[in-house]
mmCIF file of C-alpha atoms in Angstrom:
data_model
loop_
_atom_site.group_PDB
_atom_site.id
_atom_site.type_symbol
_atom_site.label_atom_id
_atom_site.label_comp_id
_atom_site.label_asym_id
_atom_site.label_seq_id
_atom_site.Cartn_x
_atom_site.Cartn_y
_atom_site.Cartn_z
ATOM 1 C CA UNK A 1 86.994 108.908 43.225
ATOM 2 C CA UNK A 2 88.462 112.578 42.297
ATOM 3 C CA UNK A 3 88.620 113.931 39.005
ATOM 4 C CA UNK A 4 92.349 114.303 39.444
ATOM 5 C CA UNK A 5 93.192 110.946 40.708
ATOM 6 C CA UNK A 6 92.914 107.679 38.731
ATOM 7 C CA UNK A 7 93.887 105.856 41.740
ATOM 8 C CA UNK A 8 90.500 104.194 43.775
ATOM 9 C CA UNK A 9 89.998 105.662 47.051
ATOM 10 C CA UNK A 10 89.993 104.111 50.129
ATOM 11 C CA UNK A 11 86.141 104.584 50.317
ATOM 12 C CA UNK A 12 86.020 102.606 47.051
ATOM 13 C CA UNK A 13 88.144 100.124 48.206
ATOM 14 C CA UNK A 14 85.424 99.404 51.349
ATOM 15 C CA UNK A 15 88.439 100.982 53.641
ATOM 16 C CA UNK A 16 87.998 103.432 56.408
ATOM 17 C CA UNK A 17 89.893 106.105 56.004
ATOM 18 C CA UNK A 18 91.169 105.519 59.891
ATOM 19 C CA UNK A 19 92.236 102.020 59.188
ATOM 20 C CA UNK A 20 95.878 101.144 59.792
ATOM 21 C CA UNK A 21 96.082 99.119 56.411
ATOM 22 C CA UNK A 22 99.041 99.560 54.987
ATOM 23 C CA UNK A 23 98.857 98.886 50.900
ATOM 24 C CA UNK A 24 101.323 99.938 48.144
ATOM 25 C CA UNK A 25 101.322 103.522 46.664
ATOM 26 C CA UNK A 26 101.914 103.053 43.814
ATOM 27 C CA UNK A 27 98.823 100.978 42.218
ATOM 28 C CA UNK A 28 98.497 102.731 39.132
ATOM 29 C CA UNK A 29 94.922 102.054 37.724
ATOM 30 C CA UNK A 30 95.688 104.569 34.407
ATOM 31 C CA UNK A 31 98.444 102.151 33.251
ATOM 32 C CA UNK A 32 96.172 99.045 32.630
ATOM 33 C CA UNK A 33 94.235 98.958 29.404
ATOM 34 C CA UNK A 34 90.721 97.926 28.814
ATOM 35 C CA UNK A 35 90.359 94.048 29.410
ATOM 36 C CA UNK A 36 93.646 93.618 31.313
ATOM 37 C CA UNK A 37 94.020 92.014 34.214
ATOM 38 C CA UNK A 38 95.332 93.866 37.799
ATOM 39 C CA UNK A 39 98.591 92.930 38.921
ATOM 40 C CA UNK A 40 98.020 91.427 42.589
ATOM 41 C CA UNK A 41 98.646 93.332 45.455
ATOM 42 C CA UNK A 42 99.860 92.603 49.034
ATOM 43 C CA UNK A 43 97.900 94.324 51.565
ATOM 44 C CA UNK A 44 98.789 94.164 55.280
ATOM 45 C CA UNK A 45 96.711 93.935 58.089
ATOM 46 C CA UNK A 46 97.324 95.034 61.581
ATOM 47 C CA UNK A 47 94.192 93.331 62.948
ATOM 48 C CA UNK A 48 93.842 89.701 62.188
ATOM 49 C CA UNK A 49 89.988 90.042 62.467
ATOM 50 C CA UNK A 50 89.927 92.467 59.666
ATOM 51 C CA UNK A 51 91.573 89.585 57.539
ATOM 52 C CA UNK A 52 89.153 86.930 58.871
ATOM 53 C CA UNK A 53 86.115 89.121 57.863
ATOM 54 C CA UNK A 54 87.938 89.826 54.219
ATOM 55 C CA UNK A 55 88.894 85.942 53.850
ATOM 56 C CA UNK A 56 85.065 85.189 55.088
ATOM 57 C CA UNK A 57 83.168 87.577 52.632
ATOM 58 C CA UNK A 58 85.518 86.757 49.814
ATOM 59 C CA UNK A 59 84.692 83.040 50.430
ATOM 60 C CA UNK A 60 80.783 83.701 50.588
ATOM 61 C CA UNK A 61 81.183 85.816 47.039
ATOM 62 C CA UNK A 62 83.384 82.587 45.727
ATOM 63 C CA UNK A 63 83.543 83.566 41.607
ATOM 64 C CA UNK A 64 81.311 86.960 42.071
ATOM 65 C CA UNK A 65 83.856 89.353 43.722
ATOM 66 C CA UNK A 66 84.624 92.137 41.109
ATOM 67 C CA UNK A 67 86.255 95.574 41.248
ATOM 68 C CA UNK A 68 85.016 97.749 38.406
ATOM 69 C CA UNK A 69 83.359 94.958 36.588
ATOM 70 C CA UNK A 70 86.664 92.751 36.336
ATOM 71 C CA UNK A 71 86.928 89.579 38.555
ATOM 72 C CA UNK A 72 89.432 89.833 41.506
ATOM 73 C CA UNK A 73 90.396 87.376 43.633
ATOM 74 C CA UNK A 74 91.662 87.269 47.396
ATOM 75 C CA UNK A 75 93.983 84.393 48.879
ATOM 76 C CA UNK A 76 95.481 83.785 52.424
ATOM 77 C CA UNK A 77 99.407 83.660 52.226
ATOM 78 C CA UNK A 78 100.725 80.824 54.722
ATOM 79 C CA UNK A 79 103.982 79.972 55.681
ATOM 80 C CA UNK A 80 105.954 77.356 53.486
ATOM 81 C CA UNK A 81 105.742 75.198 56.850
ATOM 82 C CA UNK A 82 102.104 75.351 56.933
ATOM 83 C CA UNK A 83 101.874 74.620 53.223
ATOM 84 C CA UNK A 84 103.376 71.384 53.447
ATOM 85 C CA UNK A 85 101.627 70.255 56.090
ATOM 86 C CA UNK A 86 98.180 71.394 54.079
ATOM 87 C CA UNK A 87 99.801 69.690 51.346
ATOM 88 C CA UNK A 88 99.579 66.119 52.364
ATOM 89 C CA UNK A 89 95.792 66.108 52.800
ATOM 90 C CA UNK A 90 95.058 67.395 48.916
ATOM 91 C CA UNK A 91 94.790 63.748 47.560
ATOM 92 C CA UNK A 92 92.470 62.414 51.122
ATOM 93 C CA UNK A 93 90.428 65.857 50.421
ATOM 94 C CA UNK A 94 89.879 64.768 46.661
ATOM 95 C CA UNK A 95 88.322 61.553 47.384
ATOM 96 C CA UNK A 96 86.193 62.793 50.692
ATOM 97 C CA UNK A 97 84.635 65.359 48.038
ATOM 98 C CA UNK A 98 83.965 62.216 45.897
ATOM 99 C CA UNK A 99 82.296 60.162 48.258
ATOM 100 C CA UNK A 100 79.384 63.086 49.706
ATOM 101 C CA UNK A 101 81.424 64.033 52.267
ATOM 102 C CA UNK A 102 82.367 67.615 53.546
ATOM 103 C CA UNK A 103 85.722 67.789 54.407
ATOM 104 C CA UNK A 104 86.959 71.723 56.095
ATOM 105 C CA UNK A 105 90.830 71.904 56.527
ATOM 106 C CA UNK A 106 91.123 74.232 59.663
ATOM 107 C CA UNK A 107 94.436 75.844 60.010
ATOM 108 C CA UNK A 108 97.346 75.120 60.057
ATOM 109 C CA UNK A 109 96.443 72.018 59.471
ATOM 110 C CA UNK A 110 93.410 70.213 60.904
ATOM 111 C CA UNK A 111 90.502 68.202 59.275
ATOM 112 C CA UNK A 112 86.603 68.156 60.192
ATOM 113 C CA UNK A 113 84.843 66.026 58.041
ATOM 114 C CA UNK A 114 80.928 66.447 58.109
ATOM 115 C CA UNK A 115 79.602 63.262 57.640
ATOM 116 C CA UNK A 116 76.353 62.321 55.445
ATOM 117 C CA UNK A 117 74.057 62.035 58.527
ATOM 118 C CA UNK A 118 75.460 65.295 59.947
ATOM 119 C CA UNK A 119 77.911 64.073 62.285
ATOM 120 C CA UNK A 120 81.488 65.231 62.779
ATOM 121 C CA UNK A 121 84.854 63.691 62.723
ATOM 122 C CA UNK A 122 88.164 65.903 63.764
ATOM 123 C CA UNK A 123 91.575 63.921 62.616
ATOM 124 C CA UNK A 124 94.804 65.805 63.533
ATOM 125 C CA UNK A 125 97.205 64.457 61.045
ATOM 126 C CA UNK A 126 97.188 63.172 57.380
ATOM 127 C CA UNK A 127 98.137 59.923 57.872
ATOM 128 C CA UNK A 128 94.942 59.914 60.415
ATOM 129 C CA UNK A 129 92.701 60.761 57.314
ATOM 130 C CA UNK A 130 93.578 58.536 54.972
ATOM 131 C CA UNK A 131 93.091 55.785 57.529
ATOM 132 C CA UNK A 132 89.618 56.707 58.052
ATOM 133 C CA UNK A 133 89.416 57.352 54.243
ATOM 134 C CA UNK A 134 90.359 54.031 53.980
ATOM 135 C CA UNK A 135 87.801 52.982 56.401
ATOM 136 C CA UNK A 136 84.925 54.879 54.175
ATOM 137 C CA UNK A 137 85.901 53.197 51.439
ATOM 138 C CA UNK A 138 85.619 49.441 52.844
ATOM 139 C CA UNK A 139 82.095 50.774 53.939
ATOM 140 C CA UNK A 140 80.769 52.084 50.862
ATOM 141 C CA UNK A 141 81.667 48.598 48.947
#
């Protein structure tokens, strides 16, 4: 970083300086006190693989991604459509967690469950996982 800039550069923020991100101007790191949080910031991306590899790392680091020793956090924004639709498998998710099972919600809206001995199961709609939910349950009793 400059001596005449409080801003972070782009090489700080693991950008190249060629990239076409487009982020706002007007971050103002001199502002924020000691111990405050960051406000959240919007970035757009012109090249959805530079979001995958973003969303991918920042899932690997879960809890451990910092920026100048303060915890940051990065989150996809969906469309309210896709939201809902995500929505409706919360509660099935919940209880596959609860029973050993590893349950991956693909987007926009698609289910993989990993079973215990390894094998996978794809179900297309919520109403199609709680009916094998159900199914998991009358097993396990």
């Amino acid at each position: 970083m400059s001596s005449k800039s409080t801003k972070p550069s782009k090489k700080e923020l693991g950008v190249k300086a060629d990239s076409k991100e487009e982020a706002s101007n007007d971050l103002n790191m001199a502002s924020l006190l000691p111990g405050e949080r960051l406000r959240a910031v919007i970035i757009r991306l012109h090249h959805f693989q530079q979001e995958d590899r973003i969303v991918r790392e920042a899932t690997a680091k879960r809890g451990k991604l910092q920026y100048r020793g303060s915890p940051i956090a990065i989150y996809e924004d969906y469309a309210p459509e896709v939201v809902e639709q995500r929505t409706k498998y919360r509660e099935v998710l919940a209880e596959l967690y609860n029973l050993g099972l590893k349950p991956v919600l693909l987007f926009p809206a698609k289910l993989i469950i990993t079973t215990k001995d390894g094998g996978k199961r794809r179900l297309a709609s919520a109403e199609e996982a709680k009916s094998y939910l159900t199914n998991v349950r009358a097993n396990v009793v």
